[in-house]
mmCIF file of C-alpha atoms and ligand atoms in Angstrom:
data_model
loop_
_atom_site.group_PDB
_atom_site.id
_atom_site.type_symbol
_atom_site.label_atom_id
_atom_site.label_comp_id
_atom_site.label_asym_id
_atom_site.label_seq_id
_atom_site.Cartn_x
_atom_site.Cartn_y
_atom_site.Cartn_z
ATOM 1 C CA UNK A 23 4.118 15.441 -5.813
ATOM 2 C CA UNK A 24 4.062 12.877 -8.637
ATOM 3 C CA UNK A 25 0.807 11.887 -10.253
ATOM 4 C CA UNK A 26 0.143 9.256 -12.927
ATOM 5 C CA UNK A 27 -3.168 9.490 -14.758
ATOM 6 C CA UNK A 28 -4.026 6.571 -17.006
ATOM 7 C CA UNK A 29 -0.471 6.229 -18.232
ATOM 8 C CA UNK A 30 0.306 3.703 -20.954
ATOM 9 C CA UNK A 31 3.688 2.966 -22.502
ATOM 10 C CA UNK A 32 4.039 0.888 -25.639
ATOM 11 C CA UNK A 33 7.176 -0.230 -27.401
ATOM 12 C CA UNK A 34 5.797 -0.958 -30.851
ATOM 13 C CA UNK A 35 3.085 -3.538 -30.277
ATOM 14 C CA UNK A 36 4.417 -4.447 -26.815
ATOM 15 C CA UNK A 37 2.594 -2.771 -23.930
ATOM 16 C CA UNK A 38 5.102 -2.275 -21.109
ATOM 17 C CA UNK A 39 2.813 -0.261 -18.803
ATOM 18 C CA UNK A 40 -0.959 -0.160 -19.150
ATOM 19 C CA UNK A 41 -3.335 2.459 -17.786
ATOM 20 C CA UNK A 42 -1.369 3.171 -14.622
ATOM 21 C CA UNK A 43 -2.793 5.696 -12.172
ATOM 22 C CA UNK A 44 -1.307 6.560 -8.801
ATOM 23 C CA UNK A 45 -0.214 9.473 -6.714
ATOM 24 C CA UNK A 46 3.028 9.789 -4.776
ATOM 25 C CA UNK A 47 2.700 12.252 -1.920
ATOM 26 C CA UNK A 48 5.369 14.649 -0.780
ATOM 27 C CA UNK A 49 7.674 12.968 1.724
ATOM 28 C CA UNK A 50 6.358 9.536 0.888
ATOM 29 C CA UNK A 51 8.440 6.391 0.422
ATOM 30 C CA UNK A 52 6.725 4.725 -2.521
ATOM 31 C CA UNK A 53 7.872 1.283 -3.626
ATOM 32 C CA UNK A 54 7.339 -0.213 -7.083
ATOM 33 C CA UNK A 55 7.539 -3.981 -6.992
ATOM 34 C CA UNK A 56 6.755 -6.845 -9.360
ATOM 35 C CA UNK A 57 8.311 -9.690 -11.334
ATOM 36 C CA UNK A 58 10.989 -9.116 -13.952
ATOM 37 C CA UNK A 59 9.611 -7.364 -17.024
ATOM 38 C CA UNK A 60 6.468 -6.105 -15.276
ATOM 39 C CA UNK A 61 7.145 -2.434 -16.067
ATOM 40 C CA UNK A 62 8.889 -1.049 -12.979
ATOM 41 C CA UNK A 63 11.881 0.551 -14.666
ATOM 42 C CA UNK A 64 9.712 1.893 -17.475
ATOM 43 C CA UNK A 65 7.411 3.517 -14.922
ATOM 44 C CA UNK A 66 10.334 5.059 -13.057
ATOM 45 C CA UNK A 67 11.988 6.415 -16.184
ATOM 46 C CA UNK A 68 8.791 8.045 -17.382
ATOM 47 C CA UNK A 69 8.793 10.200 -14.242
ATOM 48 C CA UNK A 70 11.987 12.042 -15.147
ATOM 49 C CA UNK A 71 11.394 11.839 -18.897
ATOM 50 C CA UNK A 72 14.132 9.347 -19.651
ATOM 51 C CA UNK A 73 11.343 7.473 -21.457
ATOM 52 C CA UNK A 74 8.446 9.277 -23.181
ATOM 53 C CA UNK A 75 4.964 8.017 -22.410
ATOM 54 C CA UNK A 76 2.499 6.863 -25.073
ATOM 55 C CA UNK A 77 -0.834 7.824 -23.495
ATOM 56 C CA UNK A 78 -2.031 9.578 -20.357
ATOM 57 C CA UNK A 79 -0.457 12.210 -18.134
ATOM 58 C CA UNK A 80 2.280 12.439 -15.560
ATOM 59 C CA UNK A 81 2.398 15.491 -13.316
ATOM 60 C CA UNK A 82 5.367 16.602 -11.265
ATOM 61 C CA UNK A 83 4.440 19.248 -8.716
ATOM 62 C CA UNK A 84 1.118 19.767 -10.512
ATOM 63 C CA UNK A 85 2.752 20.464 -13.886
ATOM 64 C CA UNK A 86 2.894 17.915 -16.720
ATOM 65 C CA UNK A 87 6.413 16.489 -16.949
ATOM 66 C CA UNK A 88 6.446 17.418 -20.634
ATOM 67 C CA UNK A 89 6.480 21.084 -19.556
ATOM 68 C CA UNK A 90 9.853 20.670 -17.861
ATOM 69 C CA UNK A 91 13.229 20.785 -19.529
ATOM 70 C CA UNK A 92 15.133 17.563 -19.050
ATOM 71 C CA UNK A 93 17.938 19.380 -17.206
ATOM 72 C CA UNK A 94 15.439 20.889 -14.732
ATOM 73 C CA UNK A 95 14.358 17.364 -13.914
ATOM 74 C CA UNK A 96 17.952 16.360 -13.264
ATOM 75 C CA UNK A 97 18.281 19.118 -10.687
ATOM 76 C CA UNK A 98 15.142 18.299 -8.809
ATOM 77 C CA UNK A 99 15.119 14.533 -9.127
ATOM 78 C CA UNK A 100 18.022 12.332 -8.084
ATOM 79 C CA UNK A 101 18.239 9.072 -9.985
ATOM 80 C CA UNK A 102 19.931 5.776 -9.170
ATOM 81 C CA UNK A 103 20.092 3.520 -12.205
ATOM 82 C CA UNK A 104 19.485 -0.214 -12.142
ATOM 83 C CA UNK A 105 22.935 -0.705 -13.680
ATOM 84 C CA UNK A 106 25.690 1.228 -11.987
ATOM 85 C CA UNK A 107 26.768 3.956 -14.356
ATOM 86 C CA UNK A 108 29.614 5.922 -12.843
ATOM 87 C CA UNK A 109 31.782 7.864 -15.274
ATOM 88 C CA UNK A 110 34.863 5.643 -15.563
ATOM 89 C CA UNK A 111 37.350 8.412 -16.357
ATOM 90 C CA UNK A 112 36.321 10.539 -13.374
ATOM 91 C CA UNK A 113 37.325 10.028 -9.753
ATOM 92 C CA UNK A 114 34.735 9.053 -7.144
ATOM 93 C CA UNK A 115 34.642 12.628 -5.833
ATOM 94 C CA UNK A 116 34.135 14.005 -9.353
ATOM 95 C CA UNK A 117 31.341 11.543 -9.969
ATOM 96 C CA UNK A 118 29.544 12.620 -6.812
ATOM 97 C CA UNK A 119 30.069 16.314 -7.555
ATOM 98 C CA UNK A 120 28.344 16.274 -10.957
ATOM 99 C CA UNK A 121 24.991 17.831 -10.124
ATOM 100 C CA UNK A 122 26.284 20.130 -7.347
ATOM 101 C CA UNK A 123 28.723 21.529 -9.929
ATOM 102 C CA UNK A 124 25.944 22.059 -12.457
ATOM 103 C CA UNK A 125 24.114 23.900 -9.729
ATOM 104 C CA UNK A 126 27.253 26.004 -9.148
ATOM 105 C CA UNK A 127 27.817 25.075 -5.527
ATOM 106 C CA UNK A 128 31.028 26.385 -3.925
ATOM 107 C CA UNK A 129 33.973 23.947 -4.069
ATOM 108 C CA UNK A 130 34.275 23.869 -0.283
ATOM 109 C CA UNK A 131 30.603 22.969 0.083
ATOM 110 C CA UNK A 132 30.914 20.227 -2.506
ATOM 111 C CA UNK A 133 33.961 18.768 -0.723
ATOM 112 C CA UNK A 134 32.184 18.822 2.601
ATOM 113 C CA UNK A 135 29.065 17.212 1.199
ATOM 114 C CA UNK A 136 31.079 14.543 -0.626
ATOM 115 C CA UNK A 137 32.971 13.570 2.515
ATOM 116 C CA UNK A 138 29.761 13.500 4.539
ATOM 117 C CA UNK A 139 27.967 11.219 2.090
ATOM 118 C CA UNK A 140 30.920 8.872 1.605
ATOM 119 C CA UNK A 141 31.270 8.496 5.355
ATOM 120 C CA UNK A 142 27.561 7.787 5.617
ATOM 121 C CA UNK A 143 27.886 4.720 3.392
ATOM 122 C CA UNK A 144 31.112 3.503 4.957
ATOM 123 C CA UNK A 145 33.584 4.710 2.341
ATOM 124 C CA UNK A 146 36.481 6.573 3.954
ATOM 125 C CA UNK A 147 36.782 9.777 1.881
ATOM 126 C CA UNK A 148 40.579 10.001 2.172
ATOM 127 C CA UNK A 149 40.991 6.449 0.956
ATOM 128 C CA UNK A 150 38.486 6.470 -1.871
ATOM 129 C CA UNK A 151 37.688 9.933 -3.152
ATOM 130 C CA UNK A 152 40.535 10.106 -5.658
ATOM 131 C CA UNK A 153 40.131 6.583 -6.992
ATOM 132 C CA UNK A 154 38.491 5.720 -10.295
ATOM 133 C CA UNK A 155 35.348 3.561 -10.250
ATOM 134 C CA UNK A 156 37.264 0.546 -11.592
ATOM 135 C CA UNK A 157 39.348 0.615 -8.411
ATOM 136 C CA UNK A 158 36.267 -0.068 -6.276
ATOM 137 C CA UNK A 159 34.323 -3.294 -5.787
ATOM 138 C CA UNK A 160 30.895 -3.645 -7.388
ATOM 139 C CA UNK A 161 29.161 -3.048 -4.075
ATOM 140 C CA UNK A 162 31.265 0.027 -3.348
ATOM 141 C CA UNK A 163 30.463 1.417 -6.787
ATOM 142 C CA UNK A 164 26.799 0.880 -6.136
ATOM 143 C CA UNK A 165 27.054 2.835 -2.902
ATOM 144 C CA UNK A 166 28.648 5.694 -4.814
ATOM 145 C CA UNK A 167 25.757 5.483 -7.286
ATOM 146 C CA UNK A 168 23.332 5.928 -4.404
ATOM 147 C CA UNK A 169 25.059 8.887 -2.775
ATOM 148 C CA UNK A 170 25.612 10.567 -6.131
ATOM 149 C CA UNK A 171 21.832 10.780 -6.454
ATOM 150 C CA UNK A 172 21.648 12.418 -3.020
ATOM 151 C CA UNK A 173 24.524 14.839 -3.540
ATOM 152 C CA UNK A 174 22.662 17.991 -4.535
ATOM 153 C CA UNK A 175 19.939 17.322 -1.997
ATOM 154 C CA UNK A 176 17.064 16.864 -4.479
ATOM 155 C CA UNK A 177 13.543 16.773 -3.016
ATOM 156 C CA UNK A 178 12.732 13.651 -5.052
ATOM 157 C CA UNK A 179 14.849 10.542 -5.544
ATOM 158 C CA UNK A 180 14.155 7.686 -7.950
ATOM 159 C CA UNK A 181 15.976 4.459 -7.170
ATOM 160 C CA UNK A 182 15.981 1.390 -9.399
ATOM 161 C CA UNK A 183 16.977 -1.709 -7.423
ATOM 162 C CA UNK A 184 19.855 0.207 -5.866
ATOM 163 C CA UNK A 185 20.812 -2.472 -3.365
ATOM 164 C CA UNK A 186 20.346 -5.613 -5.430
ATOM 165 C CA UNK A 187 24.051 -6.334 -5.949
ATOM 166 C CA UNK A 188 25.025 -5.861 -2.319
ATOM 167 C CA UNK A 189 25.750 -8.440 0.331
ATOM 168 C CA UNK A 190 22.982 -8.785 2.941
ATOM 169 C CA UNK A 191 24.801 -6.860 5.676
ATOM 170 C CA UNK A 192 25.690 -3.845 3.552
ATOM 171 C CA UNK A 193 22.211 -3.966 2.118
ATOM 172 C CA UNK A 194 20.575 -3.861 5.538
ATOM 173 C CA UNK A 195 22.747 -1.021 6.686
ATOM 174 C CA UNK A 196 22.050 1.020 3.553
ATOM 175 C CA UNK A 197 18.337 0.360 3.944
ATOM 176 C CA UNK A 198 18.604 1.679 7.491
ATOM 177 C CA UNK A 199 20.491 4.771 6.307
ATOM 178 C CA UNK A 200 17.850 5.431 3.719
ATOM 179 C CA UNK A 201 15.014 5.130 6.221
ATOM 180 C CA UNK A 202 16.809 7.498 8.565
ATOM 181 C CA UNK A 203 17.475 9.955 5.798
ATOM 182 C CA UNK A 204 13.931 9.862 4.548
ATOM 183 C CA UNK A 205 12.543 10.340 8.026
ATOM 184 C CA UNK A 206 14.886 13.188 8.889
ATOM 185 C CA UNK A 207 14.712 15.229 5.718
ATOM 186 C CA UNK A 208 11.419 13.941 4.367
ATOM 187 C CA UNK A 209 12.554 13.117 0.851
ATOM 188 C CA UNK A 210 10.035 11.837 -1.610
ATOM 189 C CA UNK A 211 11.410 8.493 -2.768
ATOM 190 C CA UNK A 212 10.217 6.168 -5.512
ATOM 191 C CA UNK A 213 12.056 2.898 -5.082
ATOM 192 C CA UNK A 214 12.058 -0.179 -7.313
ATOM 193 C CA UNK A 215 12.734 -3.621 -5.899
ATOM 194 C CA UNK A 216 12.070 -7.319 -6.522
ATOM 195 C CA UNK A 217 12.248 -8.128 -2.860
ATOM 196 C CA UNK A 218 9.019 -8.108 -0.873
ATOM 197 C CA UNK A 219 10.861 -7.941 2.446
ATOM 198 C CA UNK A 220 12.732 -4.859 1.302
ATOM 199 C CA UNK A 221 9.449 -3.353 0.117
ATOM 200 C CA UNK A 222 7.746 -4.062 3.441
ATOM 201 C CA UNK A 223 10.618 -2.614 5.402
ATOM 202 C CA UNK A 224 11.022 0.574 3.388
ATOM 203 C CA UNK A 225 7.681 1.437 1.870
ATOM 204 C CA UNK A 226 5.020 3.742 3.228
ATOM 205 C CA UNK A 227 3.048 2.359 0.326
ATOM 206 C CA UNK A 228 3.754 -0.410 -2.149
ATOM 207 C CA UNK A 229 2.583 -0.572 -5.760
ATOM 208 C CA UNK A 230 2.608 -4.103 -7.184
ATOM 209 C CA UNK A 231 2.943 -4.514 -10.960
ATOM 210 C CA UNK A 232 2.140 -7.576 -12.991
ATOM 211 C CA UNK A 233 2.694 -7.587 -16.758
ATOM 212 C CA UNK A 234 2.436 -3.827 -16.983
ATOM 213 C CA UNK A 235 -0.669 -3.518 -14.856
ATOM 214 C CA UNK A 236 -1.046 -2.428 -11.256
ATOM 215 C CA UNK A 237 -2.499 -5.221 -9.137
ATOM 216 C CA UNK A 238 -2.635 -3.397 -5.829
ATOM 217 C CA UNK A 239 -1.462 -0.210 -4.149
ATOM 218 C CA UNK A 240 -1.419 0.028 -0.380
ATOM 219 C CA UNK A 241 0.548 0.117 2.835
ATOM 220 C CA UNK A 242 2.521 -2.971 3.873
ATOM 221 C CA UNK A 243 -0.172 -3.563 6.449
ATOM 222 C CA UNK A 244 -2.895 -3.563 3.808
ATOM 223 C CA UNK A 245 -0.934 -5.959 1.622
ATOM 224 C CA UNK A 246 -0.606 -8.407 4.479
ATOM 225 C CA UNK A 247 -4.099 -8.090 5.838
ATOM 226 C CA UNK A 248 -6.109 -7.655 2.641
ATOM 227 C CA UNK A 249 -4.294 -8.855 -0.481
ATOM 228 C CA UNK A 250 -6.619 -8.084 -3.383
ATOM 229 C CA UNK A 251 -6.311 -11.264 -5.414
ATOM 230 C CA UNK A 252 -4.413 -14.522 -5.850
ATOM 231 C CA UNK A 253 -1.552 -12.896 -7.680
ATOM 232 C CA UNK A 254 -0.942 -10.539 -4.759
ATOM 233 C CA UNK A 255 -1.208 -13.348 -2.218
ATOM 234 C CA UNK A 256 1.177 -15.485 -4.150
ATOM 235 C CA UNK A 257 3.619 -12.657 -4.664
ATOM 236 C CA UNK A 258 3.750 -11.929 -0.953
ATOM 237 C CA UNK A 259 3.667 -15.566 0.008
ATOM 238 C CA UNK A 260 6.035 -16.965 -2.555
ATOM 239 C CA UNK A 261 8.874 -14.772 -1.417
ATOM 240 C CA UNK A 262 8.356 -15.576 2.232
ATOM 241 C CA UNK A 263 8.124 -19.286 1.620
ATOM 242 C CA UNK A 264 10.403 -21.656 3.513
ATOM 243 C CA UNK A 265 11.798 -18.804 5.495
ATOM 244 C CA UNK A 266 9.137 -17.681 7.919
ATOM 245 C CA UNK A 267 6.706 -19.700 9.979
ATOM 246 C CA UNK A 268 4.173 -18.428 12.459
ATOM 247 C CA UNK A 269 6.138 -19.902 15.366
ATOM 248 C CA UNK A 270 8.906 -17.365 14.792
ATOM 249 C CA UNK A 271 6.589 -14.577 15.844
ATOM 250 C CA UNK A 272 5.601 -16.135 19.133
ATOM 251 C CA UNK A 273 7.907 -15.485 22.069
ATOM 252 C CA UNK A 274 8.046 -16.918 25.565
ATOM 253 C CA UNK A 275 6.339 -13.777 26.752
ATOM 254 C CA UNK A 276 3.388 -14.141 24.402
ATOM 255 C CA UNK A 277 0.137 -14.339 26.256
ATOM 256 C CA UNK A 278 -1.164 -17.882 26.687
ATOM 257 C CA UNK A 279 -4.781 -18.767 26.000
ATOM 258 C CA UNK A 280 -6.946 -21.809 26.582
ATOM 259 C CA UNK A 281 -10.389 -21.017 25.263
ATOM 260 C CA UNK A 282 -11.651 -21.345 21.719
ATOM 261 C CA UNK A 283 -12.280 -17.698 20.936
ATOM 262 C CA UNK A 284 -9.444 -17.588 18.429
ATOM 263 C CA UNK A 285 -8.707 -19.642 15.326
ATOM 264 C CA UNK A 286 -5.946 -22.105 16.088
ATOM 265 C CA UNK A 287 -2.844 -22.082 13.858
ATOM 266 C CA UNK A 288 -0.021 -24.623 13.917
ATOM 267 C CA UNK A 289 3.424 -23.347 14.833
ATOM 268 C CA UNK A 290 4.861 -24.596 11.525
ATOM 269 C CA UNK A 291 2.288 -22.760 9.391
ATOM 270 C CA UNK A 292 3.999 -20.660 6.769
ATOM 271 C CA UNK A 293 3.435 -17.006 7.289
ATOM 272 C CA UNK A 294 1.724 -16.530 3.929
ATOM 273 C CA UNK A 295 -0.828 -19.175 4.858
ATOM 274 C CA UNK A 296 -1.340 -17.449 8.180
ATOM 275 C CA UNK A 297 -2.144 -14.222 6.335
ATOM 276 C CA UNK A 298 -5.215 -15.921 4.950
ATOM 277 C CA UNK A 299 -6.396 -16.371 8.521
ATOM 278 C CA UNK A 300 -5.250 -12.889 9.500
ATOM 279 C CA UNK A 301 -7.273 -11.463 6.644
ATOM 280 C CA UNK A 302 -10.354 -12.294 8.675
ATOM 281 C CA UNK A 303 -9.083 -12.386 12.250
ATOM 282 C CA UNK A 304 -7.144 -9.720 14.062
ATOM 283 C CA UNK A 305 -5.768 -12.291 16.507
ATOM 284 C CA UNK A 306 -5.044 -15.998 16.301
ATOM 285 C CA UNK A 307 -3.858 -18.616 18.772
ATOM 286 C CA UNK A 308 -0.652 -20.426 17.859
ATOM 287 C CA UNK A 309 -0.253 -23.990 19.061
ATOM 288 C CA UNK A 310 3.199 -24.370 20.618
ATOM 289 C CA UNK A 311 4.834 -26.932 22.868
ATOM 290 C CA UNK A 312 4.193 -24.539 25.762
ATOM 291 C CA UNK A 313 0.489 -24.326 25.007
ATOM 292 C CA UNK A 314 -1.558 -21.974 22.850
ATOM 293 C CA UNK A 315 -0.239 -18.434 22.529
ATOM 294 C CA UNK A 316 -1.958 -15.352 21.201
ATOM 295 C CA UNK A 317 -0.586 -13.615 18.126
ATOM 296 C CA UNK A 318 -1.819 -10.315 16.692
ATOM 297 C CA UNK A 319 -1.765 -9.430 13.040
ATOM 298 C CA UNK A 320 -0.317 -6.046 13.998
ATOM 299 C CA UNK A 321 2.555 -7.685 15.863
ATOM 300 C CA UNK A 322 3.445 -9.794 12.851
ATOM 301 C CA UNK A 323 3.410 -6.722 10.699
ATOM 302 C CA UNK A 324 5.510 -4.768 13.163
ATOM 303 C CA UNK A 325 8.007 -7.581 13.357
ATOM 304 C CA UNK A 326 8.278 -7.815 9.568
ATOM 305 C CA UNK A 327 8.912 -4.123 9.286
ATOM 306 C CA UNK A 328 10.752 -3.775 12.600
ATOM 307 C CA UNK A 329 13.500 -1.658 11.149
ATOM 308 C CA UNK A 330 11.048 1.060 10.308
ATOM 309 C CA UNK A 331 10.877 1.709 14.022
ATOM 310 C CA UNK A 332 8.387 4.313 15.169
ATOM 311 C CA UNK A 333 7.201 5.466 11.767
ATOM 312 C CA UNK A 334 5.343 2.269 10.941
HETATM 313 N N1 LIG B 17 13.439 -0.269 -25.225
HETATM 314 C C1 LIG B 17 12.562 -1.266 -25.214
HETATM 315 N N2 LIG B 17 12.044 -1.773 -26.359
HETATM 316 C C2 LIG B 17 11.137 -2.770 -26.343
HETATM 317 N N3 LIG B 17 10.654 -3.341 -25.233
HETATM 318 C C3 LIG B 17 11.129 -2.889 -24.049
HETATM 319 C C4 LIG B 17 12.101 -1.834 -23.980
HETATM 320 N N4 LIG B 17 12.381 -1.604 -22.678
HETATM 321 C C5 LIG B 17 11.624 -2.464 -21.972
HETATM 322 N N5 LIG B 17 10.869 -3.233 -22.790
HETATM 323 C C6 LIG B 17 9.902 -4.274 -22.380
HETATM 324 O O1 LIG B 17 8.937 -3.668 -21.537
HETATM 325 C C7 LIG B 17 8.603 -4.528 -20.449
HETATM 326 C C8 LIG B 17 8.841 -3.818 -19.131
HETATM 327 O O2 LIG B 17 10.243 -3.596 -18.970
HETATM 328 P P1 LIG B 17 10.863 -2.949 -17.654
HETATM 329 O O3 LIG B 17 12.299 -2.740 -17.911
HETATM 330 O O4 LIG B 17 10.053 -1.774 -17.273
HETATM 331 O O5 LIG B 17 10.638 -4.116 -16.600
HETATM 332 P P2 LIG B 17 11.114 -4.235 -15.065
HETATM 333 O O6 LIG B 17 9.880 -4.474 -14.274
HETATM 334 O O7 LIG B 17 11.964 -3.087 -14.708
HETATM 335 O O8 LIG B 17 11.965 -5.589 -15.087
HETATM 336 P P3 LIG B 17 13.297 -5.988 -14.256
HETATM 337 O O9 LIG B 17 12.817 -6.359 -12.901
HETATM 338 O O10 LIG B 17 13.824 -7.179 -14.995
HETATM 339 O O11 LIG B 17 14.237 -4.827 -14.254
HETATM 340 C C9 LIG B 17 9.438 -5.785 -20.646
HETATM 341 O O12 LIG B 17 8.637 -6.751 -21.278
HETATM 342 C C10 LIG B 17 10.562 -5.337 -21.543
HETATM 343 O O13 LIG B 17 11.009 -6.394 -22.336
HETATM 344 MG MG1 LIG B 18 13.951 -2.908 -14.171
#
């Protein structure tokens, strides 16, 4: 669906993205992650031609993006900006209706779609549709930014840290909505985030950037089980630090074990340290006050991405 071939982007002498190659499949949820300034937004914006590339090729549906008119891209590719950018003089409903109107949808269909999407993200249409963006909270505006990108039902959606300004509860529920949506209507989504937990929960595959270069591309499972280098390990580990220990994955029902067939891990071991053991062992034994309990790498992974439900 979207293919990068040796893509480089320079701003003057500064290389923002260097020799990036990857392929986003139709219906895939593809996550771009990495530290601030690593090239995520630049990569995303090159897809819909908001930023021209310096070297290499980007194909959209097997055609170089340079062969498309910019407006064609806007029809086919929904885009959620990193900074909320609703039109301040328009109402919420008018903001959402932008692309459907360009596509000459019927008014009644636009109204129906607008109400449906607003309800989906917990904004009562009757209360909010005629307000101006300034009359909404930051989080509410961000939700409008998200549904605006979905309004005309584009096959591809680019999202740049769309949930970063939201409180944890709204964030979780929007993540869940997005997973549901993607599973039901098989959108192709390229999603930028800083947050490894969000990436693990949402991504079919994750692409980790570091200073403009891709360090690793793979499924959440592959990141956890076989991180390619120290940067990857640290990136996964750093963000989990102090929050998750191995003990949290062991329940009362976990199978007990007494022999020495499995490497023994302390209950308080941080999960990123445990991944080093999991990289070589499918199953470990966790030492708990109730004895040693078995823990599978797969179970840890499933737990971390629990919200993905059956599609993991
Ligand atoms: N218009 C520009 N002119 C010059 N340099 C730029 C420009 N836009 C981005 N850069 C530089 O390119 C690099 C990549 O920027 P980019 O915005 O893609 O990073 P990012 O990964 O999205 O970061 P963040 O997580 O902070 O949003 C950074 O070093 C940035 O300073
Ligand atoms: Mg960015």
